[in-house]
Structures are given as C-alpha cells and as structure tokens.
Short mmCIF file of C-alpha atoms in Angstrom, two decimals:
data_model
loop_
_atom_site.label_atom_id
_atom_site.label_comp_id
_atom_site.label_asym_id
_atom_site.label_seq_id
_atom_site.Cartn_x
_atom_site.Cartn_y
_atom_site.Cartn_z
CA MET A 2 -50.83 26.50 35.69
CA GLY A 3 -52.91 25.08 32.81
CA ARG A 4 -50.26 22.59 31.69
CA ALA A 5 -52.41 20.43 29.39
CA VAL A 6 -51.33 20.51 25.73
CA ARG A 7 -51.60 18.33 22.65
CA TRP A 8 -49.18 15.69 23.95
CA TRP A 9 -50.90 12.54 25.16
CA ARG A 10 -50.92 10.96 28.60
CA LEU A 11 -48.46 8.08 29.04
CA SER A 12 -49.84 4.65 29.86
CA SER A 13 -47.65 2.40 31.98
CA ALA A 14 -46.62 0.45 28.91
CA GLY A 15 -45.97 3.66 27.01
CA ALA A 16 -43.76 4.92 29.78
CA VAL A 17 -41.64 1.79 29.60
CA VAL A 18 -41.35 2.04 25.83
CA SER A 19 -40.39 5.71 26.16
CA ALA A 20 -37.74 4.85 28.71
CA LEU A 21 -36.30 2.18 26.42
CA LEU A 22 -36.26 4.54 23.45
CA VAL A 23 -34.59 7.30 25.43
CA GLY A 24 -32.25 4.79 27.00
CA GLY A 25 -31.06 3.71 23.57
CA LEU A 26 -30.45 7.31 22.61
CA LEU A 27 -28.50 7.90 25.83
CA ALA A 28 -26.37 4.85 25.21
CA ARG A 29 -25.39 6.26 21.84
CA THR A 30 -24.61 9.73 23.21
CA GLY A 31 -22.89 8.66 26.42
CA ALA A 32 -25.28 10.48 28.76
CA ARG A 33 -26.46 8.80 31.97
CA PRO A 34 -30.11 8.57 33.07
CA GLU A 35 -29.24 7.01 36.42
CA ALA A 36 -26.65 7.74 39.08
CA PRO A 37 -23.14 7.16 37.72
CA PRO A 38 -21.85 3.59 38.09
CA ALA A 39 -18.97 2.74 40.36
CA GLY A 40 -15.63 3.73 38.94
CA PRO A 41 -13.93 6.93 37.83
CA ALA A 42 -15.96 10.12 38.02
CA PRO A 43 -17.09 11.57 34.68
CA ALA A 44 -14.65 13.97 33.08
CA PRO A 45 -15.33 17.63 33.90
CA GLY A 46 -16.86 19.68 31.14
CA CYS A 47 -19.33 17.07 29.83
CA ALA A 48 -21.90 18.43 27.40
CA SER A 49 -25.06 16.89 28.85
CA SER A 50 -26.68 14.34 31.12
CA VAL A 51 -30.18 13.01 31.74
CA PRO A 52 -31.07 12.95 35.43
CA TYR A 53 -34.68 11.79 34.94
CA VAL A 54 -36.20 9.26 32.51
CA ALA A 55 -39.88 8.33 32.42
CA GLY A 56 -40.57 4.83 33.70
CA VAL A 57 -37.34 4.63 35.70
CA GLY A 58 -37.27 4.66 39.50
CA GLY A 59 -40.93 3.89 40.11
CA TYR A 60 -42.38 6.93 38.34
CA ALA A 61 -44.30 6.86 35.07
CA ALA A 62 -43.10 10.40 34.32
CA TYR A 63 -40.97 13.23 35.68
CA ARG A 64 -42.03 16.80 35.08
CA ILE A 65 -41.62 20.43 36.20
CA PRO A 66 -37.83 20.90 36.55
CA ALA A 67 -36.16 23.38 38.90
CA VAL A 68 -32.44 23.76 39.56
CA VAL A 69 -30.18 25.77 41.88
CA ARG A 70 -26.47 25.89 42.61
CA THR A 71 -25.68 25.63 46.32
CA ARG A 72 -23.13 27.65 48.25
CA ALA A 73 -20.74 24.66 48.08
CA GLY A 74 -21.12 24.46 44.29
CA ALA A 75 -23.41 21.44 44.01
CA LEU A 76 -26.35 21.43 41.60
CA LEU A 77 -29.76 20.34 42.87
CA ALA A 78 -32.17 19.18 40.14
CA PHE A 79 -35.74 19.05 41.45
CA ALA A 80 -38.74 17.57 39.65
CA GLU A 81 -42.18 16.14 40.17
CA GLY A 82 -42.16 12.34 40.21
CA ARG A 83 -45.56 11.36 38.80
CA ARG A 84 -46.49 7.75 39.55
CA ASP A 85 -49.55 7.37 37.33
CA GLY A 86 -48.61 9.22 34.13
CA THR A 87 -47.99 12.72 32.85
CA GLY A 88 -51.20 14.20 34.32
CA ASP A 89 -50.96 17.07 36.81
CA SER A 90 -53.06 15.39 39.52
CA GLY A 91 -52.80 12.05 41.31
CA ALA A 92 -49.91 10.50 43.19
CA VAL A 93 -47.05 12.99 42.79
CA ASP A 94 -43.86 13.38 44.88
CA ILE A 95 -41.20 16.09 44.77
CA VAL A 96 -37.84 14.47 44.07
CA VAL A 97 -34.26 15.73 43.78
CA ARG A 98 -30.90 14.60 42.42
CA ARG A 99 -27.64 16.21 43.49
CA SER A 100 -24.55 16.68 41.33
CA ALA A 101 -21.12 17.51 42.70
CA ASP A 102 -19.45 17.79 39.29
CA GLY A 103 -21.45 20.45 37.49
CA GLY A 104 -24.27 18.27 36.19
CA CYS A 105 -22.38 15.36 34.66
CA GLY A 106 -23.03 12.72 37.32
CA TRP A 107 -25.96 12.64 39.72
CA ASP A 108 -26.64 11.05 43.10
CA PRO A 109 -29.62 8.66 43.26
CA VAL A 110 -33.15 10.07 43.21
CA ARG A 111 -34.39 11.10 46.66
CA VAL A 112 -37.93 12.00 47.68
CA VAL A 113 -38.03 15.49 49.21
CA ALA A 114 -41.80 15.68 49.79
CA ALA A 115 -43.89 12.51 49.53
CA GLY A 116 -47.42 12.91 48.24
CA ARG A 117 -48.57 9.55 49.66
CA GLY A 118 -51.26 9.41 47.01
CA ASP A 119 -51.79 13.17 46.93
CA THR A 120 -50.12 15.79 44.74
CA ARG A 121 -47.00 17.65 45.85
CA GLY A 122 -45.31 19.72 43.18
CA ASN A 123 -44.31 23.05 41.70
CA PRO A 124 -40.88 23.05 43.41
CA ALA A 125 -39.42 26.54 43.81
CA PRO A 126 -35.97 26.28 45.46
CA VAL A 127 -33.70 29.15 46.48
CA VAL A 128 -30.44 29.46 48.44
CA ASP A 129 -30.62 31.75 51.46
CA PRO A 130 -27.57 34.05 51.06
CA SER A 131 -27.27 34.64 54.82
CA THR A 132 -26.98 30.97 55.82
CA GLY A 133 -26.42 28.93 52.66
CA ASP A 134 -29.52 26.88 53.51
CA VAL A 135 -31.62 25.67 50.59
CA VAL A 136 -35.23 26.79 51.04
CA LEU A 137 -37.88 24.92 49.03
CA VAL A 138 -41.42 26.25 48.58
CA SER A 139 -44.00 23.99 46.93
CA SER A 140 -47.70 23.37 46.37
CA TYR A 141 -50.10 20.59 47.39
CA ASN A 142 -53.60 19.31 46.71
CA ASP A 143 -55.65 16.17 47.30
CA GLY A 144 -54.63 13.63 44.66
CA ALA A 145 -58.24 12.96 43.65
CA VAL A 146 -58.89 16.63 42.80
CA THR A 147 -58.07 18.12 39.39
CA GLU A 148 -57.06 21.64 38.48
CA ALA A 149 -60.35 22.05 36.61
CA GLN A 150 -62.30 21.23 39.76
CA ILE A 151 -60.26 23.66 41.84
CA LEU A 152 -60.68 26.43 39.26
CA ALA A 153 -64.44 25.88 39.30
CA GLY A 154 -64.57 26.11 43.10
CA ARG A 155 -65.56 22.46 43.54
CA ALA A 156 -62.79 21.59 46.03
CA GLY A 157 -62.86 22.59 49.69
CA PRO A 158 -59.88 24.21 51.43
CA ASP A 159 -58.57 20.88 52.76
CA ARG A 160 -58.62 19.28 49.31
CA GLY A 161 -57.61 22.33 47.27
CA ARG A 162 -54.26 24.04 46.83
CA ARG A 163 -52.04 24.61 49.85
CA VAL A 164 -48.49 25.94 50.20
CA PHE A 165 -45.54 24.47 52.11
CA VAL A 166 -41.91 25.31 52.87
CA GLN A 167 -38.91 23.07 53.64
CA ARG A 168 -35.25 23.67 54.43
CA SER A 169 -31.93 21.90 53.89
CA ARG A 170 -29.03 22.78 56.15
CA ASP A 171 -26.63 20.25 54.62
CA ASP A 172 -26.25 21.51 51.06
CA GLY A 173 -29.28 19.70 49.70
CA ARG A 174 -28.53 16.23 51.05
CA SER A 175 -31.65 16.20 53.26
CA PHE A 176 -34.69 18.41 53.89
CA THR A 177 -36.99 19.09 56.80
CA ALA A 178 -40.61 17.96 56.66
CA PRO A 179 -42.99 20.28 54.78
CA ARG A 180 -44.38 23.11 56.95
CA GLU A 181 -47.64 24.73 55.86
CA ILE A 182 -47.72 28.49 55.17
CA THR A 183 -51.00 28.68 53.21
CA SER A 184 -52.75 31.19 55.45
CA ALA A 185 -49.87 33.67 55.16
CA VAL A 186 -49.53 33.60 51.36
CA THR A 187 -53.11 33.47 50.05
CA ARG A 188 -56.02 35.89 49.82
CA PRO A 189 -59.75 35.32 50.29
CA GLY A 190 -61.46 34.18 47.10
CA TRP A 191 -58.42 32.57 45.51
CA ARG A 192 -58.95 29.10 44.09
CA TRP A 193 -55.96 27.80 42.17
CA TYR A 194 -52.44 28.36 43.50
CA ALA A 195 -49.05 27.38 42.12
CA THR A 196 -45.55 28.22 43.29
CA GLY A 197 -42.91 28.81 40.61
CA PRO A 198 -42.21 26.51 39.00
CA GLY A 199 -38.47 26.92 38.57
CA HIS A 200 -35.92 28.45 40.92
CA ALA A 201 -36.94 31.30 43.21
CA LEU A 202 -34.88 34.44 43.86
CA ALA A 203 -32.68 35.78 46.65
CA LEU A 204 -32.30 39.56 46.40
CA THR A 205 -28.66 40.62 46.67
CA ARG A 206 -28.84 44.40 46.17
CA GLY A 207 -30.69 47.37 47.60
CA ALA A 208 -32.64 47.95 50.79
CA ARG A 209 -34.26 44.51 50.61
CA ALA A 210 -31.09 42.47 50.11
CA GLY A 211 -31.53 39.02 51.60
CA ARG A 212 -35.25 38.81 50.75
CA LEU A 213 -36.36 35.43 49.37
CA LEU A 214 -38.98 35.89 46.67
CA VAL A 215 -41.03 33.16 45.00
CA PRO A 216 -42.90 33.91 41.76
CA ALA A 217 -46.33 32.26 41.83
CA ASN A 218 -49.79 32.30 40.25
CA HIS A 219 -53.37 31.87 41.33
CA SER A 220 -56.95 32.09 40.09
CA VAL A 221 -59.93 34.00 41.44
CA ALA A 222 -63.66 33.35 41.51
CA PRO A 223 -65.82 35.08 38.90
CA PRO A 224 -67.79 38.12 40.11
CA ALA A 225 -71.21 37.53 41.61
CA GLY A 226 -73.86 37.03 38.96
CA SER A 227 -71.38 36.05 36.26
CA PRO A 228 -72.21 32.98 34.15
CA ASP A 229 -68.50 32.08 34.17
CA THR A 230 -67.28 29.01 36.08
CA GLY A 231 -63.80 30.25 36.97
CA ARG A 232 -62.13 27.90 34.51
CA GLU A 233 -61.82 30.67 31.93
CA PRO A 234 -58.16 31.79 31.46
CA ARG A 235 -58.98 35.42 32.32
CA TYR A 236 -59.27 34.47 36.00
CA TYR A 237 -55.61 33.48 36.28
CA GLY A 238 -53.20 35.99 37.76
CA ALA A 239 -49.55 36.10 38.78
CA HIS A 240 -48.30 37.13 42.21
CA ALA A 241 -45.26 36.79 44.47
CA LEU A 242 -44.64 35.64 48.02
CA TYR A 243 -41.60 36.67 50.01
CA SER A 244 -39.70 36.20 53.24
CA ASP A 245 -37.38 38.69 54.94
CA ASP A 246 -36.17 36.29 57.61
CA GLY A 247 -34.67 33.43 55.63
CA GLY A 248 -37.91 31.56 55.00
CA ARG A 249 -39.32 31.44 58.52
CA SER A 250 -42.25 33.79 57.91
CA TRP A 251 -43.91 34.68 54.60
CA SER A 252 -46.10 37.40 53.11
CA VAL A 253 -47.95 38.06 49.86
CA GLY A 254 -46.14 40.47 47.56
CA TYR A 255 -47.55 42.02 44.40
CA VAL A 256 -50.82 40.63 43.04
CA ASP A 257 -51.78 40.85 39.37
CA ASP A 258 -55.52 41.47 39.62
CA ASP A 259 -56.29 42.58 36.06
CA HIS A 260 -58.81 40.07 34.78
CA ASP A 261 -59.88 41.75 31.56
CA GLY A 262 -58.56 38.86 29.46
CA PHE A 263 -55.92 40.89 27.61
CA VAL A 264 -52.90 39.41 29.46
CA ASN A 265 -53.58 36.39 31.65
CA ALA A 266 -50.32 36.18 33.58
CA ASN A 267 -49.68 32.65 34.79
CA GLU A 268 -46.41 30.82 35.60
CA SER A 269 -43.64 33.37 36.05
CA SER A 270 -39.91 33.70 36.67
CA THR A 271 -37.89 36.65 37.96
CA VAL A 272 -34.41 38.16 38.22
CA GLN A 273 -32.96 41.16 39.99
CA LEU A 274 -31.48 43.77 37.69
CA ASP A 275 -28.27 45.56 38.58
CA ASP A 276 -30.16 48.69 39.63
CA GLY A 277 -32.11 46.64 42.19
CA ARG A 278 -35.42 46.37 40.34
CA LEU A 279 -37.05 43.00 39.74
CA TYR A 280 -37.90 41.86 36.21
CA PHE A 281 -40.72 39.31 35.82
CA THR A 282 -41.48 37.25 32.72
CA ALA A 283 -44.71 35.24 32.64
CA ARG A 284 -46.66 32.77 30.59
CA ASP A 285 -49.73 34.45 29.07
CA GLN A 286 -52.52 31.88 29.38
CA HIS A 287 -54.51 32.51 26.18
CA GLY A 288 -54.95 36.24 26.61
CA THR A 289 -56.15 38.34 23.69
CA SER A 290 -52.83 40.21 23.57
CA PRO A 291 -50.35 39.28 20.82
CA GLY A 292 -47.92 36.48 21.59
CA ASN A 293 -47.75 34.14 24.57
CA ARG A 294 -45.39 35.99 26.95
CA ALA A 295 -45.76 38.99 29.24
CA ALA A 296 -43.36 41.03 31.37
CA ALA A 297 -43.47 43.44 34.31
CA VAL A 298 -41.05 45.29 36.62
CA SER A 299 -41.09 45.96 40.38
CA SER A 300 -39.13 48.77 42.02
CA ASP A 301 -39.95 47.81 45.61
CA GLY A 302 -38.63 44.27 45.92
CA GLY A 303 -41.73 42.55 44.56
CA ALA A 304 -44.26 44.19 46.89
CA SER A 305 -45.98 45.80 43.89
CA LEU A 306 -45.56 46.18 40.13
CA ASP A 307 -44.62 49.48 38.54
CA ARG A 308 -47.19 48.78 35.81
CA PRO A 309 -49.40 45.78 34.99
CA TYR A 310 -48.04 42.93 32.91
CA ALA A 311 -47.68 43.83 29.24
CA PRO A 312 -47.01 41.69 26.14
CA GLN A 313 -43.39 40.65 25.62
CA PRO A 314 -42.99 40.62 21.81
CA ALA A 315 -39.28 39.79 22.05
CA LEU A 316 -40.27 36.20 22.87
CA ALA A 317 -43.05 35.87 20.30
CA ALA A 318 -41.71 32.48 19.16
CA MET A 319 -42.51 30.81 22.49
CA PRO A 320 -45.76 28.84 22.81
CA VAL A 321 -48.07 28.85 25.85
CA VAL A 322 -45.66 27.31 28.35
CA GLN A 323 -43.54 28.03 31.40
CA GLY A 324 -40.18 29.69 30.72
CA SER A 325 -37.07 30.64 32.68
CA VAL A 326 -34.90 33.75 32.95
CA LEU A 327 -31.35 34.20 34.26
CA HIS A 328 -29.41 37.42 34.95
CA LEU A 329 -25.79 37.31 33.78
CA GLY A 330 -24.54 40.82 34.54
CA HIS A 331 -24.01 43.99 32.49
CA ARG A 332 -22.65 44.68 29.06
CA ARG A 333 -19.06 45.82 29.06
CA GLY A 334 -18.85 49.56 29.58
CA ASP A 335 -22.41 49.89 30.90
CA ASP A 336 -23.13 51.03 34.43
CA ALA A 337 -25.99 49.87 36.62
CA GLY A 338 -29.11 51.80 35.67
CA SER A 339 -28.05 52.19 32.03
CA ARG A 340 -30.45 49.45 30.95
CA GLY A 341 -27.63 47.19 29.85
CA ASP A 342 -28.56 44.12 31.93
CA VAL A 343 -27.78 40.87 30.10
CA LEU A 344 -30.54 38.27 30.51
CA LEU A 345 -30.98 34.77 29.18
CA PHE A 346 -34.42 33.27 28.53
CA SER A 347 -35.24 29.61 27.87
CA GLY A 348 -38.25 27.88 26.37
CA PRO A 349 -39.58 26.10 23.29
CA SER A 350 -39.32 28.16 20.13
CA VAL A 351 -42.35 27.15 18.03
CA PRO A 352 -45.38 29.37 18.75
CA ASP A 353 -48.03 26.64 18.58
CA VAL A 354 -46.07 23.48 19.58
CA ARG A 355 -43.90 22.59 22.55
CA ALA A 356 -40.70 21.85 20.63
CA ARG A 357 -37.24 23.19 19.73
CA MET A 358 -35.87 24.20 23.15
CA ALA A 359 -33.92 27.43 22.74
CA ILE A 360 -32.05 30.12 24.64
CA TRP A 361 -32.51 33.83 23.92
CA ARG A 362 -30.18 36.67 24.98
CA SER A 363 -31.21 40.20 25.88
CA THR A 364 -28.66 42.97 26.40
CA ASP A 365 -31.19 45.65 27.38
CA GLY A 366 -32.94 44.18 30.40
CA GLY A 367 -35.58 42.24 28.45
CA ARG A 368 -36.79 44.92 26.05
CA SER A 369 -35.46 42.96 23.09
CA ALA A 370 -34.04 39.47 22.72
CA THR A 371 -32.17 37.41 20.14
CA ARG A 372 -32.30 33.65 19.87
CA VAL A 373 -28.69 32.54 20.29
CA LEU A 374 -28.99 28.76 20.61
CA THR A 375 -31.45 26.03 19.64
CA LEU A 376 -30.62 22.94 21.64
CA SER A 377 -32.62 20.44 19.57
CA PRO A 378 -35.56 20.28 17.16
CA ARG A 379 -37.23 17.64 19.37
CA PRO A 380 -40.33 18.10 21.53
CA ALA A 381 -39.58 20.15 24.67
CA ALA A 382 -41.57 21.96 27.35
CA TYR A 383 -40.69 23.31 30.84
CA SER A 384 -37.14 24.46 31.67
CA ASP A 385 -34.97 26.16 34.26
CA LEU A 386 -31.68 28.05 33.86
CA VAL A 387 -28.76 28.09 36.31
CA ARG A 388 -25.23 29.45 36.33
CA ALA A 389 -23.43 26.12 36.70
CA ASP A 390 -20.01 27.73 37.17
CA ALA A 391 -18.06 30.81 36.09
CA GLU A 392 -17.73 29.51 32.53
CA THR A 393 -20.98 27.58 32.07
CA VAL A 394 -24.73 28.06 31.98
CA GLY A 395 -26.87 25.02 32.73
CA LEU A 396 -30.36 24.25 31.44
CA LEU A 397 -32.61 21.60 33.00
CA TYR A 398 -35.49 20.88 30.63
CA GLU A 399 -38.23 18.45 29.61
CA THR A 400 -37.68 16.72 26.28
CA GLY A 401 -38.13 13.50 24.32
CA THR A 402 -38.36 11.99 20.87
CA ARG A 403 -42.14 11.49 20.58
CA HIS A 404 -43.35 13.97 23.19
CA PRO A 405 -41.71 16.36 25.68
CA TYR A 406 -42.29 14.29 28.81
CA GLU A 407 -40.03 11.30 28.17
CA SER A 408 -37.13 12.74 30.15
CA ILE A 409 -35.65 15.73 31.94
CA ALA A 410 -32.22 16.51 30.52
CA PHE A 411 -29.44 18.78 31.69
CA ARG A 412 -27.38 20.67 29.10
CA ARG A 413 -24.14 22.46 29.91
CA VAL A 414 -23.67 25.49 27.65
CA PRO A 415 -20.34 27.37 27.59
CA LEU A 416 -20.93 31.01 28.41
CA ASP A 417 -19.19 32.08 25.22
CA VAL A 418 -21.80 30.24 23.17
CA VAL A 419 -24.66 32.40 24.40
CA THR A 420 -22.89 35.71 24.91
CA GLN A 421 -19.55 37.37 24.33
CA GLU A 422 -20.58 40.53 26.14
CA VAL A 423 -20.79 39.51 29.80
CA PRO A 424 -17.82 40.43 32.01
CA ARG A 425 -16.26 37.41 33.71
CA LYS A 426 -15.76 39.23 37.00
CA GLY A 427 -18.11 41.25 39.13
CA ALA A 428 -21.34 39.50 38.05
CA THR A 429 -23.04 37.31 40.64
CA PRO A 430 -26.27 35.83 39.24
CA GLU A 431 -29.14 35.26 41.61
CA ASN A 432 -28.77 31.49 41.87
CA VAL A 433 -24.98 31.28 42.11
CA HIS A 434 -23.40 31.50 45.57
CA ARG A 435 -19.61 31.61 45.61
#
C-alpha cells in the first residue's frame, strides 16, 4: 500500500477548517456534501457532487474511494471513514453512500464494516452477475499496529492484516457481517496484505465467465540472512484472489514474486479485454524501472500472468499512487482479438506530486494512452472509474484545495468527452449490469 506522501496529517481543528473551506466551495458550485435536503430531486445530468467531506459525519477524513453500479442502476460509493485523521492506521470504518440518480444526490452515510477502534479498509466491491448481489472484499488490522510494523514482521497474525468478505442482497442498502477468508487467500511468509482498492471485477466472457476477481497486493519477508527489514519497497508484490461460486469460497490467483527491485507492483486494478484476457495496471512502489506504473496480462482468468509486470510508459505522468482502469469496448470496425480495446485510466497527472486528476484513453488495450481530460489542477490522489450509464462515465476521487484528502468528489463525464470511438451498443463494461 505505502500511501504516505508529502501531504500532512489533519488535526481535528484542521479537519474542521478543511470542511468549512470545501463547504464554501461547494456552496458556490452547487454540489452537495451531504444527503440531498427534502424537496425536489436534483436534475438528471448534474456535473458533479461531493459525497464525502473531511470533518463531516464524525470522521476526520475519508479516503480510499471505490464505486460500482448495481444491477438496478444505483451507484454505491465506498470509502474509509478515518476517525483520527488521514493516517492509514487507527480507528477506521468502511462506509458507503448510495445514489439512485447517477451520482447527483446521495443517501446518508452508512457504516458497512465497523472497525470499533481497529482498521477496516481497502474496500473492493463487485456485482455478482449471476445474482446481482454486491460482494465486498476488504482488509483489517489491529488499530494500534502500523503498516511499517507489519512490513517489518513485528505484528502477530491476530494483529496483522486479515481479509474479509460481505454481501448485499438488497442492491447495496444493507450488508452481511464481515466473514473472514484470510486462510484461503494468503500464503506462508506474507506480511502486508491489501485488497484493491477500487472496484473488483466480474468476468463476463470465456470459460471462466462469472468469476469474481479482486486485485490485491502483499509483502514478503526478506530471505534468511538478509540485513533487510522487509520495509524496503522491493518486498511488495501484486496478486489476485478469486471466487468461482459468487463469493462463497476464495482462492489465491496469480502471485507476482519478482523481488529484484526493478518493478515493485503494489496497488492494482484490472479489466477484462474483449478476447477474454485480463489486463492489470499497477502502482510501481519506487522500483528502479522508469516511471511509476506497471502492467501485465493474464490469459487464464487471473490464475497466472503471461509475463511479469513491466513498466507502463504510456502513463509516465502519474506519480506513485493508486490508479483505476475501465474497459469501454472496441474501436469501431475492430473485432475482438484485434487489439482495439478502448480503456480509460484515471489518476493524478504530475509525476512527483499528487495533483491534477486526469483521465487517459487507450485504443490499443493499454499499449499507448492519451490524456483526454484534466478535471482540475488541484491536489488529488486515489480514484475509481465506473460506467454511470450508457452516456456517462463516473469518477470518484480524492481531492481538495490545500491537500488531496479534504473530500471525495464524484464527477460525471459525458462519454463523448473522453472518446468518440466507442460504439454505443454491444459494449458491457465490467462494472455495469443492465
């Protein structure tokens, strides 16, 4: 995960000031940080909204956004509600807000998984195509333990990272209690573990159609006799976990076990290409390779990688940060397998600062990419893409005026703004269920 950057931790007073500053901005733009007031519903086709604002609702900060569109067409915006500040450890709950109008108005914040003083986070939601249930996979650790301690092997199994799954059978209005699956999705010697973050994937094509796949990352212990502590970035690696029975049982998929320090694959996101292969894009945690992004492909539904992660120069403008990817379909006139998959990527667009949230478009399955939209020059960090409806792409992302963690905003982007090449019919992205 390794989320720490140059932006400072919020104090309680700072969180309130941030909320007031953002609140003033929202008042001027017409966006709503809270659930819509009583009265007429917001007009369809709004440009943006702000479902989470630091200091509002009992949380000093909200971080780590993830969003899916349910079978009924609602949007579910997940986040970590951090009670003590922007830090990754401590009292952290997983929260959600639901929108029935495409991301303009939002139901009140609800706690999906309560930390009760411990840390629950890294939400990775996905809609099961066979039932329409929303399956949520997430991570947990003792609230008094830090990532640095876990990386160094100074936290026991009960206090370290564990993995849980939940389910909603009512379109995201309620969720079952977290059920632990740690033993099924870890390997001996792993220390750190993080699911997602961002939406997971339901495979819709090929022999493994229906599989639920969650991109994840982990760290390993240094080899015996090494002077390393395990906190060095080279010990991070990406992996996947998957379920072939709608989230009831889980297995470990591919494991990135190259720890030579060239590419240190960390937080990752995935899509299924039209030919059935899976495309992964990952944060490179301070590897020696050029740039800060890496990519890989799987031809067997995420059980293994065709080749190890390699640098992704098309996204050289992104800093060291999580990013999202969304599959839109194929270029007009291209058939599946012709390498014409249209992908969107999201992330900050300044190589050494988390700022200037942008969207890139690729028309060749990720081999190249063009920046097609910069949402704002302001600080920005984590993000997640969703197909909000047939005409609109949605982006849920961290942003603010002084630092990226003042709010989580939702931007509705007309499809024509980011691409003119995607057919309007016949393309069903992985997190849209009609």
